[in-house]
PDB file of C-alpha atoms in Angstrom:
ATOM      1  CA  UNK A   1      60.053 104.830 131.673  1.00  0.00           C
ATOM      2  CA  UNK A   2      60.938 103.873 128.092  1.00  0.00           C
ATOM      3  CA  UNK A   3      64.577 103.398 127.128  1.00  0.00           C
ATOM      4  CA  UNK A   4      66.601 103.007 123.931  1.00  0.00           C
ATOM      5  CA  UNK A   5      69.529 100.598 123.813  1.00  0.00           C
ATOM      6  CA  UNK A   6      72.667 100.603 121.703  1.00  0.00           C
ATOM      7  CA  UNK A   7      73.676  97.118 120.553  1.00  0.00           C
ATOM      8  CA  UNK A   8      76.881  95.921 122.181  1.00  0.00           C
ATOM      9  CA  UNK A   9      76.855  98.643 124.828  1.00  0.00           C
ATOM     10  CA  UNK A  10      75.588  98.616 128.403  1.00  0.00           C
ATOM     11  CA  UNK A  11      74.393 102.214 128.307  1.00  0.00           C
ATOM     12  CA  UNK A  12      70.691 102.900 127.927  1.00  0.00           C
ATOM     13  CA  UNK A  13      69.100 106.216 127.002  1.00  0.00           C
ATOM     14  CA  UNK A  14      65.871 107.344 128.585  1.00  0.00           C
ATOM     15  CA  UNK A  15      63.628 108.257 125.646  1.00  0.00           C
ATOM     16  CA  UNK A  16      62.661 111.926 125.604  1.00  0.00           C
ATOM     17  CA  UNK A  17      61.037 113.704 122.687  1.00  0.00           C
ATOM     18  CA  UNK A  18      60.076 111.652 119.644  1.00  0.00           C
ATOM     19  CA  UNK A  19      60.249 114.111 116.734  1.00  0.00           C
ATOM     20  CA  UNK A  20      58.712 112.743 113.556  1.00  0.00           C
ATOM     21  CA  UNK A  21      59.051 113.975 109.997  1.00  0.00           C
ATOM     22  CA  UNK A  22      56.125 113.756 107.602  1.00  0.00           C
ATOM     23  CA  UNK A  23      56.174 113.928 103.800  1.00  0.00           C
ATOM     24  CA  UNK A  24      59.906 113.289 103.422  1.00  0.00           C
ATOM     25  CA  UNK A  25      59.711 110.873 100.455  1.00  0.00           C
ATOM     26  CA  UNK A  26      58.233 112.069  97.163  1.00  0.00           C
ATOM     27  CA  UNK A  27      56.634 108.721  96.305  1.00  0.00           C
ATOM     28  CA  UNK A  28      54.836 108.612  99.664  1.00  0.00           C
ATOM     29  CA  UNK A  29      53.600 112.188  99.196  1.00  0.00           C
ATOM     30  CA  UNK A  30      52.216 111.180  95.810  1.00  0.00           C
ATOM     31  CA  UNK A  31      50.431 108.067  97.078  1.00  0.00           C
ATOM     32  CA  UNK A  32      48.589 110.103  99.733  1.00  0.00           C
ATOM     33  CA  UNK A  33      47.835 113.005  97.390  1.00  0.00           C
ATOM     34  CA  UNK A  34      49.640 115.571  99.558  1.00  0.00           C
ATOM     35  CA  UNK A  35      51.601 118.660  98.537  1.00  0.00           C
ATOM     36  CA  UNK A  36      55.406 118.672  98.749  1.00  0.00           C
ATOM     37  CA  UNK A  37      56.407 120.921 101.683  1.00  0.00           C
ATOM     38  CA  UNK A  38      59.138 123.560 101.476  1.00  0.00           C
ATOM     39  CA  UNK A  39      60.295 122.765 105.017  1.00  0.00           C
ATOM     40  CA  UNK A  40      60.140 119.519 107.005  1.00  0.00           C
ATOM     41  CA  UNK A  41      56.706 118.673 108.398  1.00  0.00           C
ATOM     42  CA  UNK A  42      57.089 117.965 112.116  1.00  0.00           C
ATOM     43  CA  UNK A  43      54.835 116.130 114.556  1.00  0.00           C
ATOM     44  CA  UNK A  44      55.539 114.361 117.853  1.00  0.00           C
ATOM     45  CA  UNK A  45      54.813 111.111 119.628  1.00  0.00           C
ATOM     46  CA  UNK A  46      55.052 110.586 123.399  1.00  0.00           C
ATOM     47  CA  UNK A  47      57.604 108.149 124.802  1.00  0.00           C
ATOM     48  CA  UNK A  48      54.669 106.117 126.133  1.00  0.00           C
ATOM     49  CA  UNK A  49      53.841 105.105 122.536  1.00  0.00           C
ATOM     50  CA  UNK A  50      57.036 102.980 122.231  1.00  0.00           C
ATOM     51  CA  UNK A  51      56.952  99.177 122.150  1.00  0.00           C
ATOM     52  CA  UNK A  52      59.798  96.809 121.358  1.00  0.00           C
ATOM     53  CA  UNK A  53      60.662  93.612 119.513  1.00  0.00           C
ATOM     54  CA  UNK A  54      57.990  90.918 119.812  1.00  0.00           C
ATOM     55  CA  UNK A  55      55.398  93.139 121.465  1.00  0.00           C
ATOM     56  CA  UNK A  56      51.818  93.739 120.355  1.00  0.00           C
ATOM     57  CA  UNK A  57      50.216  96.677 118.583  1.00  0.00           C
ATOM     58  CA  UNK A  58      46.826  97.575 120.044  1.00  0.00           C
ATOM     59  CA  UNK A  59      44.645  99.508 117.608  1.00  0.00           C
ATOM     60  CA  UNK A  60      42.380 101.946 119.514  1.00  0.00           C
ATOM     61  CA  UNK A  61      38.644 101.278 119.290  1.00  0.00           C
ATOM     62  CA  UNK A  62      38.045 104.750 117.807  1.00  0.00           C
ATOM     63  CA  UNK A  63      39.764 103.754 114.530  1.00  0.00           C
ATOM     64  CA  UNK A  64      39.126 101.180 111.813  1.00  0.00           C
ATOM     65  CA  UNK A  65      42.055 102.081 109.537  1.00  0.00           C
ATOM     66  CA  UNK A  66      45.513 101.772 111.128  1.00  0.00           C
ATOM     67  CA  UNK A  67      48.451 102.062 108.686  1.00  0.00           C
ATOM     68  CA  UNK A  68      52.106 101.029 108.955  1.00  0.00           C
ATOM     69  CA  UNK A  69      54.996 103.354 108.012  1.00  0.00           C
ATOM     70  CA  UNK A  70      58.553 101.944 108.221  1.00  0.00           C
ATOM     71  CA  UNK A  71      61.213 104.536 109.067  1.00  0.00           C
ATOM     72  CA  UNK A  72      64.870 105.047 109.924  1.00  0.00           C
ATOM     73  CA  UNK A  73      65.108 106.276 113.516  1.00  0.00           C
ATOM     74  CA  UNK A  74      67.899 108.475 114.865  1.00  0.00           C
ATOM     75  CA  UNK A  75      68.979 108.396 118.508  1.00  0.00           C
ATOM     76  CA  UNK A  76      70.416 111.663 119.817  1.00  0.00           C
ATOM     77  CA  UNK A  77      73.563 111.051 121.866  1.00  0.00           C
ATOM     78  CA  UNK A  78      74.857 114.594 122.333  1.00  0.00           C
ATOM     79  CA  UNK A  79      72.420 117.426 122.836  1.00  0.00           C
ATOM     80  CA  UNK A  80      72.468 120.902 121.395  1.00  0.00           C
ATOM     81  CA  UNK A  81      70.550 123.724 119.779  1.00  0.00           C
ATOM     82  CA  UNK A  82      71.123 125.453 116.451  1.00  0.00           C
ATOM     83  CA  UNK A  83      73.394 122.604 115.376  1.00  0.00           C
ATOM     84  CA  UNK A  84      75.111 123.266 112.007  1.00  0.00           C
ATOM     85  CA  UNK A  85      74.248 120.638 109.388  1.00  0.00           C
ATOM     86  CA  UNK A  86      77.958 119.901 108.949  1.00  0.00           C
ATOM     87  CA  UNK A  87      78.143 118.819 112.605  1.00  0.00           C
ATOM     88  CA  UNK A  88      74.755 117.098 112.871  1.00  0.00           C
ATOM     89  CA  UNK A  89      75.803 113.463 112.427  1.00  0.00           C
ATOM     90  CA  UNK A  90      78.255 113.864 115.296  1.00  0.00           C
ATOM     91  CA  UNK A  91      75.320 114.430 117.658  1.00  0.00           C
ATOM     92  CA  UNK A  92      73.837 111.000 116.902  1.00  0.00           C
ATOM     93  CA  UNK A  93      74.435 107.957 119.084  1.00  0.00           C
ATOM     94  CA  UNK A  94      72.966 105.468 116.638  1.00  0.00           C
ATOM     95  CA  UNK A  95      70.389 104.348 114.103  1.00  0.00           C
ATOM     96  CA  UNK A  96      67.360 102.096 114.538  1.00  0.00           C
ATOM     97  CA  UNK A  97      64.219 100.755 112.896  1.00  0.00           C
ATOM     98  CA  UNK A  98      60.864 102.322 113.738  1.00  0.00           C
ATOM     99  CA  UNK A  99      57.295 101.832 112.585  1.00  0.00           C
ATOM    100  CA  UNK A 100      55.187 104.994 112.681  1.00  0.00           C
ATOM    101  CA  UNK A 101      51.627 103.753 113.136  1.00  0.00           C
ATOM    102  CA  UNK A 102      48.932 106.092 111.890  1.00  0.00           C
ATOM    103  CA  UNK A 103      45.172 105.949 112.341  1.00  0.00           C
ATOM    104  CA  UNK A 104      44.505 107.139 108.809  1.00  0.00           C
ATOM    105  CA  UNK A 105      40.762 107.641 109.235  1.00  0.00           C
ATOM    106  CA  UNK A 106      41.251 109.666 112.417  1.00  0.00           C
ATOM    107  CA  UNK A 107      44.088 111.679 110.879  1.00  0.00           C
ATOM    108  CA  UNK A 108      41.952 112.527 107.833  1.00  0.00           C
ATOM    109  CA  UNK A 109      39.109 113.712 110.054  1.00  0.00           C
ATOM    110  CA  UNK A 110      41.449 115.833 112.191  1.00  0.00           C
ATOM    111  CA  UNK A 111      43.056 117.397 109.118  1.00  0.00           C
ATOM    112  CA  UNK A 112      39.636 118.175 107.651  1.00  0.00           C
ATOM    113  CA  UNK A 113      38.761 120.079 110.833  1.00  0.00           C
ATOM    114  CA  UNK A 114      42.156 121.813 110.990  1.00  0.00           C
ATOM    115  CA  UNK A 115      42.971 120.024 114.259  1.00  0.00           C
ATOM    116  CA  UNK A 116      46.232 118.415 115.468  1.00  0.00           C
ATOM    117  CA  UNK A 117      46.962 114.744 114.694  1.00  0.00           C
ATOM    118  CA  UNK A 118      48.189 113.474 118.076  1.00  0.00           C
ATOM    119  CA  UNK A 119      45.281 111.094 118.646  1.00  0.00           C
ATOM    120  CA  UNK A 120      46.078 109.497 115.264  1.00  0.00           C
ATOM    121  CA  UNK A 121      49.845 109.264 115.822  1.00  0.00           C
ATOM    122  CA  UNK A 122      50.604 109.137 119.543  1.00  0.00           C
ATOM    123  CA  UNK A 123      48.346 106.439 120.986  1.00  0.00           C
ATOM    124  CA  UNK A 124      49.797 103.654 123.143  1.00  0.00           C
ATOM    125  CA  UNK A 125      51.824 101.158 120.995  1.00  0.00           C
ATOM    126  CA  UNK A 126      51.990 103.646 118.062  1.00  0.00           C
ATOM    127  CA  UNK A 127      55.799 103.534 117.882  1.00  0.00           C
ATOM    128  CA  UNK A 128      57.351 100.053 117.562  1.00  0.00           C
ATOM    129  CA  UNK A 129      61.117 100.519 117.896  1.00  0.00           C
ATOM    130  CA  UNK A 130      64.199  98.318 117.548  1.00  0.00           C
ATOM    131  CA  UNK A 131      67.485  98.536 119.412  1.00  0.00           C
ATOM    132  CA  UNK A 132      69.996 100.922 117.856  1.00  0.00           C
ATOM    133  CA  UNK A 133      73.328 100.270 116.173  1.00  0.00           C
ATOM    134  CA  UNK A 134      76.151 102.687 117.034  1.00  0.00           C
ATOM    135  CA  UNK A 135      76.594 105.555 114.588  1.00  0.00           C
ATOM    136  CA  UNK A 136      80.065 104.488 113.475  1.00  0.00           C
ATOM    137  CA  UNK A 137      78.734 101.124 112.268  1.00  0.00           C
ATOM    138  CA  UNK A 138      76.656 102.820 109.555  1.00  0.00           C
ATOM    139  CA  UNK A 139      79.050 104.370 106.994  1.00  0.00           C
ATOM    140  CA  UNK A 140      76.338 106.120 104.959  1.00  0.00           C
ATOM    141  CA  UNK A 141      72.871 106.541 106.503  1.00  0.00           C
ATOM    142  CA  UNK A 142      71.591 107.907 103.169  1.00  0.00           C
ATOM    143  CA  UNK A 143      72.251 104.594 101.399  1.00  0.00           C
ATOM    144  CA  UNK A 144      70.076 102.187 103.388  1.00  0.00           C
ATOM    145  CA  UNK A 145      67.269  99.969 102.101  1.00  0.00           C
ATOM    146  CA  UNK A 146      64.004 100.071 104.081  1.00  0.00           C
ATOM    147  CA  UNK A 147      61.464  97.256 103.745  1.00  0.00           C
ATOM    148  CA  UNK A 148      58.277  96.289 105.536  1.00  0.00           C
ATOM    149  CA  UNK A 149      56.212  93.154 105.139  1.00  0.00           C
ATOM    150  CA  UNK A 150      52.847  92.103 106.531  1.00  0.00           C
ATOM    151  CA  UNK A 151      52.318  88.351 106.956  1.00  0.00           C
ATOM    152  CA  UNK A 152      55.319  87.705 104.710  1.00  0.00           C
ATOM    153  CA  UNK A 153      54.109  89.944 101.861  1.00  0.00           C
ATOM    154  CA  UNK A 154      56.395  92.895 101.104  1.00  0.00           C
ATOM    155  CA  UNK A 155      54.598  96.219 101.044  1.00  0.00           C
ATOM    156  CA  UNK A 156      57.335  98.844 101.449  1.00  0.00           C
ATOM    157  CA  UNK A 157      60.702  98.801  99.704  1.00  0.00           C
ATOM    158  CA  UNK A 158      62.605 102.080  99.499  1.00  0.00           C
ATOM    159  CA  UNK A 159      65.929 103.762 100.148  1.00  0.00           C
ATOM    160  CA  UNK A 160      66.974 106.488 102.562  1.00  0.00           C
ATOM    161  CA  UNK A 161      68.697 108.005  99.531  1.00  0.00           C
ATOM    162  CA  UNK A 162      65.252 109.170  98.401  1.00  0.00           C
ATOM    163  CA  UNK A 163      64.691 111.483 101.362  1.00  0.00           C
ATOM    164  CA  UNK A 164      63.732 115.024 100.367  1.00  0.00           C
ATOM    165  CA  UNK A 165      65.285 116.506 103.524  1.00  0.00           C
ATOM    166  CA  UNK A 166      68.438 114.594 104.387  1.00  0.00           C
ATOM    167  CA  UNK A 167      69.555 113.614 107.873  1.00  0.00           C
ATOM    168  CA  UNK A 168      72.038 116.452 108.609  1.00  0.00           C
ATOM    169  CA  UNK A 169      69.478 119.004 107.438  1.00  0.00           C
ATOM    170  CA  UNK A 170      66.743 117.430 109.582  1.00  0.00           C
ATOM    171  CA  UNK A 171      68.832 117.404 112.756  1.00  0.00           C
ATOM    172  CA  UNK A 172      69.971 120.980 112.166  1.00  0.00           C
ATOM    173  CA  UNK A 173      66.443 122.207 111.441  1.00  0.00           C
ATOM    174  CA  UNK A 174      64.906 120.428 114.440  1.00  0.00           C
ATOM    175  CA  UNK A 175      67.602 121.820 116.736  1.00  0.00           C
ATOM    176  CA  UNK A 176      66.725 125.350 115.622  1.00  0.00           C
ATOM    177  CA  UNK A 177      63.234 124.829 117.099  1.00  0.00           C
ATOM    178  CA  UNK A 178      63.735 122.352 119.943  1.00  0.00           C
ATOM    179  CA  UNK A 179      66.854 121.905 122.058  1.00  0.00           C
ATOM    180  CA  UNK A 180      67.861 118.315 121.338  1.00  0.00           C
ATOM    181  CA  UNK A 181      68.753 116.195 124.360  1.00  0.00           C
ATOM    182  CA  UNK A 182      70.390 112.774 124.764  1.00  0.00           C
ATOM    183  CA  UNK A 183      67.664 110.148 124.363  1.00  0.00           C
ATOM    184  CA  UNK A 184      65.551 112.168 121.945  1.00  0.00           C
ATOM    185  CA  UNK A 185      64.516 110.286 118.809  1.00  0.00           C
ATOM    186  CA  UNK A 186      63.974 111.468 115.249  1.00  0.00           C
ATOM    187  CA  UNK A 187      61.801 109.432 112.875  1.00  0.00           C
ATOM    188  CA  UNK A 188      62.898 110.476 109.404  1.00  0.00           C
ATOM    189  CA  UNK A 189      59.853 109.694 107.248  1.00  0.00           C
ATOM    190  CA  UNK A 190      58.567 106.725 105.292  1.00  0.00           C
ATOM    191  CA  UNK A 191      58.841 105.602 101.663  1.00  0.00           C
ATOM    192  CA  UNK A 192      55.817 104.592  99.576  1.00  0.00           C
ATOM    193  CA  UNK A 193      53.787 101.451 100.184  1.00  0.00           C
ATOM    194  CA  UNK A 194      52.019 102.310 103.431  1.00  0.00           C
ATOM    195  CA  UNK A 195      48.850 100.371 104.078  1.00  0.00           C
ATOM    196  CA  UNK A 196      46.428  98.956 106.634  1.00  0.00           C
ATOM    197  CA  UNK A 197      47.066  96.371 109.327  1.00  0.00           C
ATOM    198  CA  UNK A 198      44.513  94.399 111.305  1.00  0.00           C
ATOM    199  CA  UNK A 199      44.218  92.051 114.253  1.00  0.00           C
ATOM    200  CA  UNK A 200      46.362  88.934 113.838  1.00  0.00           C
ATOM    201  CA  UNK A 201      48.833  90.493 111.385  1.00  0.00           C
ATOM    202  CA  UNK A 202      52.591  89.983 111.735  1.00  0.00           C
ATOM    203  CA  UNK A 203      54.572  93.079 110.753  1.00  0.00           C
ATOM    204  CA  UNK A 204      58.311  92.997 110.006  1.00  0.00           C
ATOM    205  CA  UNK A 205      60.380  96.093 109.213  1.00  0.00           C
ATOM    206  CA  UNK A 206      64.054  95.858 108.198  1.00  0.00           C
ATOM    207  CA  UNK A 207      66.775  98.354 107.349  1.00  0.00           C
ATOM    208  CA  UNK A 208      69.972  97.053 105.779  1.00  0.00           C
ATOM    209  CA  UNK A 209      72.895  97.316 108.166  1.00  0.00           C
ATOM    210  CA  UNK A 210      70.702  98.643 110.978  1.00  0.00           C
ATOM    211  CA  UNK A 211      68.314  95.964 112.145  1.00  0.00           C
ATOM    212  CA  UNK A 212      65.063  94.078 112.016  1.00  0.00           C
ATOM    213  CA  UNK A 213      61.868  94.686 114.003  1.00  0.00           C
ATOM    214  CA  UNK A 214      58.973  92.258 114.289  1.00  0.00           C
ATOM    215  CA  UNK A 215      55.680  92.986 116.045  1.00  0.00           C
ATOM    216  CA  UNK A 216      52.159  91.613 115.862  1.00  0.00           C
ATOM    217  CA  UNK A 217      48.710  93.160 115.989  1.00  0.00           C
ATOM    218  CA  UNK A 218      46.507  92.139 118.895  1.00  0.00           C
TER     219      UNK A 218
END
């Protein structure tokens, strides 16, 4: 069983659905040559893909091109369906740092065949995740700096203010499709600068006012 922890609190949340948003930053869409979607692009990861601070990423043998994507993660504290955007932030327990790992070669092959991406996004260790800070400690989640470095070299440096679909809209939209439950996670998309990682790399993702996450690649 995988759990999410809020800093400074004893309560732990059993992780349920991990709902991920693709193509939510214009500069990232451009770097991958994708089209800008009218509605949020949704995919999912299983809870079994989560690893924590100091743990190791294991790249599956069926891929030779694993990419990092640093993201702001949302932890659902109060469940609901068809949540109005104006009430969405009140359903969050906290904010965390996540790295959405993507087997880019496998994803490209699946997309070419019109097949789902799960084997490129949901493999074991595909979701490094920090502890969460309580919601009330983050005054404006749309004004946070996201960075990621590999072996001390900065690769990603963006702001949550650049999201195409903002957090209240995302939570509201997701809740119109899936009933959100306490312990569900939302990964809100990644800014530009994604790139490959390999065995021996040290990967550090940070979000101002939220936290820092360091993992290595086996």
